[in-house]
Short mmCIF file of C-alpha atoms in Angstrom, two decimals:
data_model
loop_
_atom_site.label_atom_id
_atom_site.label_comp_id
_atom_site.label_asym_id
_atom_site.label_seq_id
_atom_site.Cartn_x
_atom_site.Cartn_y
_atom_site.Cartn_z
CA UNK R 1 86.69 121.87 -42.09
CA UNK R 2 83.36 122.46 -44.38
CA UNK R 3 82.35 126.33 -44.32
CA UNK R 4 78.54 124.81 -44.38
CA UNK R 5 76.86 122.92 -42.22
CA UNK R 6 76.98 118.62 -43.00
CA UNK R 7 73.84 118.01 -40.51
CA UNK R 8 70.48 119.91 -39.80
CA UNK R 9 71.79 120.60 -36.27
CA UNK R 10 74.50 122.71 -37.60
CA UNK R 11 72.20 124.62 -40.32
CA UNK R 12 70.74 128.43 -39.35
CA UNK R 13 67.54 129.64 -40.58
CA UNK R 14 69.22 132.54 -42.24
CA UNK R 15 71.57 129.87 -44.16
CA UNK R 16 69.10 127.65 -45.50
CA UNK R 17 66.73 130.23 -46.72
CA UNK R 18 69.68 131.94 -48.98
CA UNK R 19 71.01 128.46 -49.98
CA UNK R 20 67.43 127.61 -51.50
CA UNK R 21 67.58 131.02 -53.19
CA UNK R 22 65.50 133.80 -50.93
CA UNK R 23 66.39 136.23 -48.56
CA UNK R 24 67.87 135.31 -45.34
CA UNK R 25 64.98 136.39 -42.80
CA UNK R 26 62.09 134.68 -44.89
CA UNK R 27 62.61 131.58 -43.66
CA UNK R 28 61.54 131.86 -39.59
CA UNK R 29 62.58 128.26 -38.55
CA UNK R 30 62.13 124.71 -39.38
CA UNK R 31 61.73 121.63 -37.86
CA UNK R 32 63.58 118.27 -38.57
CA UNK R 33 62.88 114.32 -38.66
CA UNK R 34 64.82 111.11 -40.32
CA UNK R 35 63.35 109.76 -43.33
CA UNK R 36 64.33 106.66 -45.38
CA UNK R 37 66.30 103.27 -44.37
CA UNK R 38 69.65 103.87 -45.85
CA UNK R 39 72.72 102.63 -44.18
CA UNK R 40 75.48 104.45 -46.11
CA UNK R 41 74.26 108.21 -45.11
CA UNK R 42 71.63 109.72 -43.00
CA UNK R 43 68.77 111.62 -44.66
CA UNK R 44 66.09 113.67 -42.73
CA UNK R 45 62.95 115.58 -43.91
CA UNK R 46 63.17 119.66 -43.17
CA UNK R 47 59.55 121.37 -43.20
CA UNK R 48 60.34 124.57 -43.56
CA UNK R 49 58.17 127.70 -41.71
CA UNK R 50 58.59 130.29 -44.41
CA UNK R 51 57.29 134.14 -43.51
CA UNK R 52 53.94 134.98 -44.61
CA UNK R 53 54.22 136.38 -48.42
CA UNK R 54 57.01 134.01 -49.46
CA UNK R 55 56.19 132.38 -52.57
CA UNK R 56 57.18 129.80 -54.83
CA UNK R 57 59.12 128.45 -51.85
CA UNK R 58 59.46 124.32 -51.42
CA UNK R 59 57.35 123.69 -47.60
CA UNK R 60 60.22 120.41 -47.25
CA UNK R 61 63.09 119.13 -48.71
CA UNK R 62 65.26 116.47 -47.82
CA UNK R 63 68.45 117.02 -46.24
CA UNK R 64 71.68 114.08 -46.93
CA UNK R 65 74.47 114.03 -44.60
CA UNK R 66 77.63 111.55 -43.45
CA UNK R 67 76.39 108.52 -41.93
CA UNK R 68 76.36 108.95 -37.88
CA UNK R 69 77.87 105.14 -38.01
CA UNK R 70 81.70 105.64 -38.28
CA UNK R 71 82.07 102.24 -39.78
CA UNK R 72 79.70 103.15 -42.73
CA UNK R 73 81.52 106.79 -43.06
CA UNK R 74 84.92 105.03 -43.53
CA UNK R 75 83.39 102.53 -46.33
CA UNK R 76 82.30 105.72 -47.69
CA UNK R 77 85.54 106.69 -47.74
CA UNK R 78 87.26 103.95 -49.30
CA UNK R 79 85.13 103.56 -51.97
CA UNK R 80 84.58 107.02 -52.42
CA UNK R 81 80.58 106.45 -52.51
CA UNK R 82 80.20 110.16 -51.16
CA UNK R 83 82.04 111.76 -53.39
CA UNK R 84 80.27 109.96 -56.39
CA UNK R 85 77.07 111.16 -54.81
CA UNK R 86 77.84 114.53 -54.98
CA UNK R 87 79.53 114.89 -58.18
CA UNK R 88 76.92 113.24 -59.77
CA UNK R 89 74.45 116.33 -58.57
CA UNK R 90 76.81 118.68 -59.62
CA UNK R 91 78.11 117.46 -63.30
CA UNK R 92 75.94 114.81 -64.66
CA UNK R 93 72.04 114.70 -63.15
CA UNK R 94 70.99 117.88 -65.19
CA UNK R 95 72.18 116.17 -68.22
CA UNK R 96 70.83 112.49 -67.81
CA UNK R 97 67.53 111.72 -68.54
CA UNK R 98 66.91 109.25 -65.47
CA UNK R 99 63.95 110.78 -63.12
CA UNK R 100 66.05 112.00 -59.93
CA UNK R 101 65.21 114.39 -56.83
CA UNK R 102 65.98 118.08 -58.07
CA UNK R 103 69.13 119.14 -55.99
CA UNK R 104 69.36 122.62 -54.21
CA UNK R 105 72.97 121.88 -52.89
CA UNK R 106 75.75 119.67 -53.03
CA UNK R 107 79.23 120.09 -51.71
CA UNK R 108 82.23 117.48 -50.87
CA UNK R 109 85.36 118.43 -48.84
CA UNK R 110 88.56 116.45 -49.63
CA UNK R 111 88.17 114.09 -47.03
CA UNK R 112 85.74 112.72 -48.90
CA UNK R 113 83.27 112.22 -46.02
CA UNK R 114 81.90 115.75 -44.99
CA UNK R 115 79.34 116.36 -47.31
CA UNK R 116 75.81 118.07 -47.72
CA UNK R 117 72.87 117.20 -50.19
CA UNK R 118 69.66 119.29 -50.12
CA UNK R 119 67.44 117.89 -51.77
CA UNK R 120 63.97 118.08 -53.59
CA UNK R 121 61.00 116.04 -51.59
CA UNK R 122 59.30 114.55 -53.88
CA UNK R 123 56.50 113.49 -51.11
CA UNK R 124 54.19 111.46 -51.55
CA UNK R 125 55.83 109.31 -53.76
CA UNK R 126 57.16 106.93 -51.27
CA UNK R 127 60.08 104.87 -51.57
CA UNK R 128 60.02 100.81 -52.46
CA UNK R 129 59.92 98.12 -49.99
CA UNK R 130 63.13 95.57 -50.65
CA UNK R 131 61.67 93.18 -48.32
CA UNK R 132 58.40 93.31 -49.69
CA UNK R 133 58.90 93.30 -53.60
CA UNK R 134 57.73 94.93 -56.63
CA UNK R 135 55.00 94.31 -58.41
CA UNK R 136 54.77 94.68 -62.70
CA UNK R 137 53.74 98.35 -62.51
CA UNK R 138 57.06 99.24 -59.84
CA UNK R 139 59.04 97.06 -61.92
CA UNK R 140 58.51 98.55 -66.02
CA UNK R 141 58.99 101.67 -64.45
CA UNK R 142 62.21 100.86 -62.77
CA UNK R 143 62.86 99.49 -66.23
CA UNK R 144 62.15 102.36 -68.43
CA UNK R 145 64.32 104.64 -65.68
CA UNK R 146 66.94 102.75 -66.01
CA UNK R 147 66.94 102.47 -70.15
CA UNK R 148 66.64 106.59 -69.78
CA UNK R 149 70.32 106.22 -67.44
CA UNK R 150 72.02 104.16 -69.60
CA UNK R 151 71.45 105.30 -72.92
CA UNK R 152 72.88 109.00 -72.77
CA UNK R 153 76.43 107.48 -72.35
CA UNK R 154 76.29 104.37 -74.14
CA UNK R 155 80.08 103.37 -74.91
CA UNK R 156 80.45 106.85 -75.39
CA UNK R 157 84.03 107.95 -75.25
CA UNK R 158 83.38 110.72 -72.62
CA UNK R 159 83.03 108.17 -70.14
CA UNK R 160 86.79 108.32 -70.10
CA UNK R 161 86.91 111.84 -69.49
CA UNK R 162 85.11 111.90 -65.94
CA UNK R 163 88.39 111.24 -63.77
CA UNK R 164 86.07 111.10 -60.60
CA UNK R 165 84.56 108.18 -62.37
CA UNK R 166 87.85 106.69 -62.98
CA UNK R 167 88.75 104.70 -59.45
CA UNK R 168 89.18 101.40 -59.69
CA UNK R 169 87.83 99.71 -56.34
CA UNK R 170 88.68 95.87 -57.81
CA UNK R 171 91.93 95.52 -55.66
CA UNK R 172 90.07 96.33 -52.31
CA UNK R 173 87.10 94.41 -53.39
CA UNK R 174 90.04 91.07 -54.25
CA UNK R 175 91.35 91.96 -50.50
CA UNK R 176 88.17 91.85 -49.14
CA UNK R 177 85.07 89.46 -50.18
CA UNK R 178 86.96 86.23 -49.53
CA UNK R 179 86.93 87.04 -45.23
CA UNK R 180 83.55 89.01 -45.63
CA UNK R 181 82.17 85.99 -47.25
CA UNK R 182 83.53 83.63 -44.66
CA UNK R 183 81.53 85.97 -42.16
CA UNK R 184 78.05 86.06 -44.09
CA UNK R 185 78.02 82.45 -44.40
CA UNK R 186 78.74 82.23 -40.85
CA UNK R 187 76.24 84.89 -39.94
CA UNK R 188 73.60 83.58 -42.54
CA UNK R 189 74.00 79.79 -42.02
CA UNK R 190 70.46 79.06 -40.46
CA UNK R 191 68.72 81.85 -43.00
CA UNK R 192 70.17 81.02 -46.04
CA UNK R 193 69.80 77.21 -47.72
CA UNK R 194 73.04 74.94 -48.76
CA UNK R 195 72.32 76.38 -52.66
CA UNK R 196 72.24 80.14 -52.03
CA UNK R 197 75.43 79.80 -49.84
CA UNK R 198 77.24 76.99 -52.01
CA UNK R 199 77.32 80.13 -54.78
CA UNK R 200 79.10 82.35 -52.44
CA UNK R 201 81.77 79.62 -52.26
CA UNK R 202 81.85 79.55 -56.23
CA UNK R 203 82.28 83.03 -56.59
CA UNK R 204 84.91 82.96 -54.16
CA UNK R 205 86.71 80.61 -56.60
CA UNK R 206 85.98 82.44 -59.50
CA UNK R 207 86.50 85.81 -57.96
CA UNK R 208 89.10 86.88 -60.08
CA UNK R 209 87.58 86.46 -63.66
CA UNK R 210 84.09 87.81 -61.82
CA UNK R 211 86.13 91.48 -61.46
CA UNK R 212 88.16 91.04 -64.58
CA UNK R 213 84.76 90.43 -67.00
CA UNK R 214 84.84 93.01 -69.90
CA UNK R 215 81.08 93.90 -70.84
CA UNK R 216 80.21 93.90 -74.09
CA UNK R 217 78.94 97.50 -73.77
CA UNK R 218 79.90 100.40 -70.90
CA UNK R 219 77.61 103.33 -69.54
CA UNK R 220 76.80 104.92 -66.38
CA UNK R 221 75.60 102.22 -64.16
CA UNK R 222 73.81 103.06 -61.05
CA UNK R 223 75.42 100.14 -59.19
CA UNK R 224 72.50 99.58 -56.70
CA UNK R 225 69.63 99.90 -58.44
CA UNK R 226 66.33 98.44 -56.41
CA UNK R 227 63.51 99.13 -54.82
CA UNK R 228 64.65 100.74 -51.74
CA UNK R 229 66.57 103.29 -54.10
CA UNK R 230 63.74 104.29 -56.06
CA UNK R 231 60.76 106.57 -55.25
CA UNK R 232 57.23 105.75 -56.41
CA UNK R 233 54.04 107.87 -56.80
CA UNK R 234 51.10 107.22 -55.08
CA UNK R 235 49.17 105.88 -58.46
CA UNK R 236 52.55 104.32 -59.68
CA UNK R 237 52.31 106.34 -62.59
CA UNK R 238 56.15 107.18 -61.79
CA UNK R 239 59.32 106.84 -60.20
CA UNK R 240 62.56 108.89 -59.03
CA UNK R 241 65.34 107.13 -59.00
CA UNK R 242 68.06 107.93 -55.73
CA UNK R 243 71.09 106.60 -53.77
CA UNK R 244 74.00 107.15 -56.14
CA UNK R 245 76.91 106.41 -54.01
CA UNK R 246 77.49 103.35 -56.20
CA UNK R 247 77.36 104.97 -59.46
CA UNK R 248 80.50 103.33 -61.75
CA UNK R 249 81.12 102.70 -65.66
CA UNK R 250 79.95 99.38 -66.62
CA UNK R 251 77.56 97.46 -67.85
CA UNK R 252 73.58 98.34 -68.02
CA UNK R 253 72.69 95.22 -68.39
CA UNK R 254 74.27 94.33 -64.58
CA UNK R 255 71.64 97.49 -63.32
CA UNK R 256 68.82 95.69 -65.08
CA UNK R 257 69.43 92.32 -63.58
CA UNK R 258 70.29 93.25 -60.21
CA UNK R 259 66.52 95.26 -60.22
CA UNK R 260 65.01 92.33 -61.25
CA UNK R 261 66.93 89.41 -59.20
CA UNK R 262 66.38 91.81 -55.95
CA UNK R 263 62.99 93.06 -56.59
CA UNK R 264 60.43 89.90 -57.13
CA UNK R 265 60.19 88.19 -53.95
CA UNK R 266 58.86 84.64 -55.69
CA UNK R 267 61.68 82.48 -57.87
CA UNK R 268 59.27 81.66 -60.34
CA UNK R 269 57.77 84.76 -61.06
CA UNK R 270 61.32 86.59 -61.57
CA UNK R 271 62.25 83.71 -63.33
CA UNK R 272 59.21 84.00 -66.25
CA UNK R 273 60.34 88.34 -66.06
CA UNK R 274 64.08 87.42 -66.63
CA UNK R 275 63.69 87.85 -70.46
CA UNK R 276 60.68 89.88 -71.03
CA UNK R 277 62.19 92.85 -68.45
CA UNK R 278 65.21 92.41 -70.82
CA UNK R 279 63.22 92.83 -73.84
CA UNK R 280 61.45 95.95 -72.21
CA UNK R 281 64.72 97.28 -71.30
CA UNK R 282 66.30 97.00 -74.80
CA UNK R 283 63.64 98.41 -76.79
CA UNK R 284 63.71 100.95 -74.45
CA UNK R 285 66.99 101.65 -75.10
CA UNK R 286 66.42 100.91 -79.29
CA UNK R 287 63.51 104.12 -78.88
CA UNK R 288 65.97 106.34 -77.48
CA UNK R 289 68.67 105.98 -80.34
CA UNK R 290 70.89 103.08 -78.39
CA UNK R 291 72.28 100.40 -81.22
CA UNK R 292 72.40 97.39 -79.38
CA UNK R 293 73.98 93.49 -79.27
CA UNK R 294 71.39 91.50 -77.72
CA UNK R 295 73.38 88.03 -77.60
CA UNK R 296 76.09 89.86 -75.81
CA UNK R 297 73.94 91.83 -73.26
CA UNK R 298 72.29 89.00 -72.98
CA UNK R 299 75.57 87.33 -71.36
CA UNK R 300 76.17 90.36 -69.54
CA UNK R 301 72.62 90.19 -67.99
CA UNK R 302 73.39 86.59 -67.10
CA UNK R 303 76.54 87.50 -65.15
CA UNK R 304 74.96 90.97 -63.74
CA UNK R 305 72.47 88.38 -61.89
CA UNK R 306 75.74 87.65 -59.43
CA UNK R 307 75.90 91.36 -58.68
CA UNK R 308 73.26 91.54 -55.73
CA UNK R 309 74.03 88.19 -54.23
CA UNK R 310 77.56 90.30 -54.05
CA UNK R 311 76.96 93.22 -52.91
CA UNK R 312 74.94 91.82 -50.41
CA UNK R 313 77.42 89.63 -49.05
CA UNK R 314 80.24 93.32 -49.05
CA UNK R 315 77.35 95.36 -47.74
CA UNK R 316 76.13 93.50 -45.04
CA UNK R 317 79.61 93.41 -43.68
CA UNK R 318 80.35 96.88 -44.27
CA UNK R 319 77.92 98.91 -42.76
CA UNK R 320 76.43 99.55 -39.02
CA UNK R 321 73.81 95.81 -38.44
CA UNK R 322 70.54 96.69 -37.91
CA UNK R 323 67.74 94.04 -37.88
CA UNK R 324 65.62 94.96 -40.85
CA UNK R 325 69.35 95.71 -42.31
CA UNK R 326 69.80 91.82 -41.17
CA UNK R 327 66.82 90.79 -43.47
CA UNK R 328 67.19 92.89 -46.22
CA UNK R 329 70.77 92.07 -46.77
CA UNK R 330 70.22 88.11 -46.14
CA UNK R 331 66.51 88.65 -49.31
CA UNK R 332 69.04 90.26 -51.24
CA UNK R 333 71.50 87.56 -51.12
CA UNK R 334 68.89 84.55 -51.67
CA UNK R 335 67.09 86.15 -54.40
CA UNK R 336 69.39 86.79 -57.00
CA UNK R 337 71.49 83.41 -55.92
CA UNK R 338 68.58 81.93 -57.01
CA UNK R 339 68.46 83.92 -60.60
CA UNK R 340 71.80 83.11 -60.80
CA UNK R 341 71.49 79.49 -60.30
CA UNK R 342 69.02 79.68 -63.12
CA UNK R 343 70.56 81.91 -65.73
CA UNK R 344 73.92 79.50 -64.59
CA UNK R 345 75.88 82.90 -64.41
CA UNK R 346 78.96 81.10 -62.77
CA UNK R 347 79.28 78.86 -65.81
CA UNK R 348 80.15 82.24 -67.64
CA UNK R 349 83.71 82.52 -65.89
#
């Protein structure tokens, strides 16, 4: 059992205030309320009611705690998306240059589902709307953030050296997608059109040489990197990047084209922004020291376009159904299918 508390309704006053660094009777009580639309965890905003003379003190952060779905905590689980969370916070964030939330606590028992994250609130940046879109301003930043995460570790041979970055989820994922698939298409049949869903089927077939692809380069990869994941000031004049339960080793290039095949609502448009995001991305990467292959990311950014058509199709099975959970899973399906279908990403296995 964790000796600290894993939801606002367990947390004291006097607990919170030392946590955050002050002395246990400045903080005289706070008051709770959900924030976000994740599906994995459960985040809520604390305002905090600090004693009169306390300075320097945050007025809210955000607290992160174990899903309240029990179906979503033992996903969690089995992929270990919790633990990656927190050991991200504790060994790599302050080291990375990717904007994130500044984090005032983060502990995992070895259950690997009772967990805490207190976090900075970086209100009133606000985060992205999936089922909306991005427009160009959203989108180079998500860009430039992501250039900023990948180019630290760029096939750097510390990668191999971060055992909790070392588990290998392809044998559950082989057990798995073939049944969750069948259900999607069955659940998606009169959303989705005969093309987005005839690619499901293909990557069914293919499934094996989709998990055994080799990228031409490795780095940290955020594994879910879109609009709903990322914060965005008020001016769009910057952006925080969040959600790292699906951080993994792999390829950048898959980050960059799952952000743009989930992120621009119209086929046409994300299909003139294919290269020129790439472009963007890899000088990025070229300014901050990152030698690069372009042919071969290239490739790797035409097979990263399957990633959001799949993890929509393992998400939307995994985790408690909600009805804008419904939509967003069944716009992130159809719009990378259809950047897929264009960069002819199947033809790669």
């Amino acid at each position: 059992m964790a000796d600290y508390p894993t939801h606002p309704d367990q947390m004291q006053a006097g607990w919170l205030a030392e946590t955050l660094g002050f002395p246990a009777d400045s903080l005289r009580g706070f008051s709770v309320r959900p924030v976000g639309t994740g599906q994995m965890c459960d985040s809520y905003r604390l305002a905090l009611d600090w004693a009169q003379g306390v300075v320097d003190a945050p007025a809210t952060i955000i607290a992160k705690c174990p899903s309240h779905d029990a179906a979503s905590r033992e996903v969690a689980r089995t992929l270990g998306g919790y633990i990656l969370e927190v050991k991200w916070y504790q060994t790599l964030a302050h080291e990375v240059g990717v904007p994130r939330p500044h984090c005032h606590f983060a502990r995992i028992e070895e259950d690997g589902v009772s967990f805490l994250l207190l976090l900075g609130d970086l209100a009133p940046a606000a985060q992205g709307d999936q089922l909306r879109g991005a427009g160009p301003l959203e989108i180079n930043l998500a860009i430039d953030a992501a250039a900023e995460l990948h180019a630290p570790l760029w096939n750097s041979p510390r990668l191999a050296g971060i055992d909790w970055l070392q588990r290998d989820t392809r044998p559950i994922v082989r057990a798995l997608f073939p049944s969750y698939f069948a259900q999607f298409r069955e659940r998606y049949a009169q959303r989705l059109d005969p093309e987005c869903l005839a690619l499901g089927d293909g990557l069914v077939r293919k499934l094996d040489a989709y998990l055994a692809y080799e990228p031409s380069a490795t780095t940290l990869q955020h594994g879910d990197l879109r609009v709903d994941n990322i914060l965005f000031a008020p001016d769009q004049s910057a952006c925080w990047v969040v959600d790292w339960q699906t951080l993994s080793i792999g390829a950048g290039a898959r980050d960059l084209a799952y952000l743009i095949g989930t992120s621009i609502s119209d086929p046409a448009e994300r299909a003139a922004l294919d290269r020129p995001a790439f472009d963007r991305w890899t000088n990025r990467l070229a300014a901050l020291g990152v030698a690069t292959d372009i042919d071969a990311l290239w490739q790797d950014y035409r097979l990263g376009a399957l990633s959001g058509y799949f993890m929509a199709v393992f998400a939307s099975m995994s985790v408690e159904r909600t009805e804008r959970g419904d939509e967003m899973f069944a716009v992130m399906a159809e719009r990378p299918a259809r950047q897929a279908i264009a960069l002819r990403s199947l033809d790669l296995l």
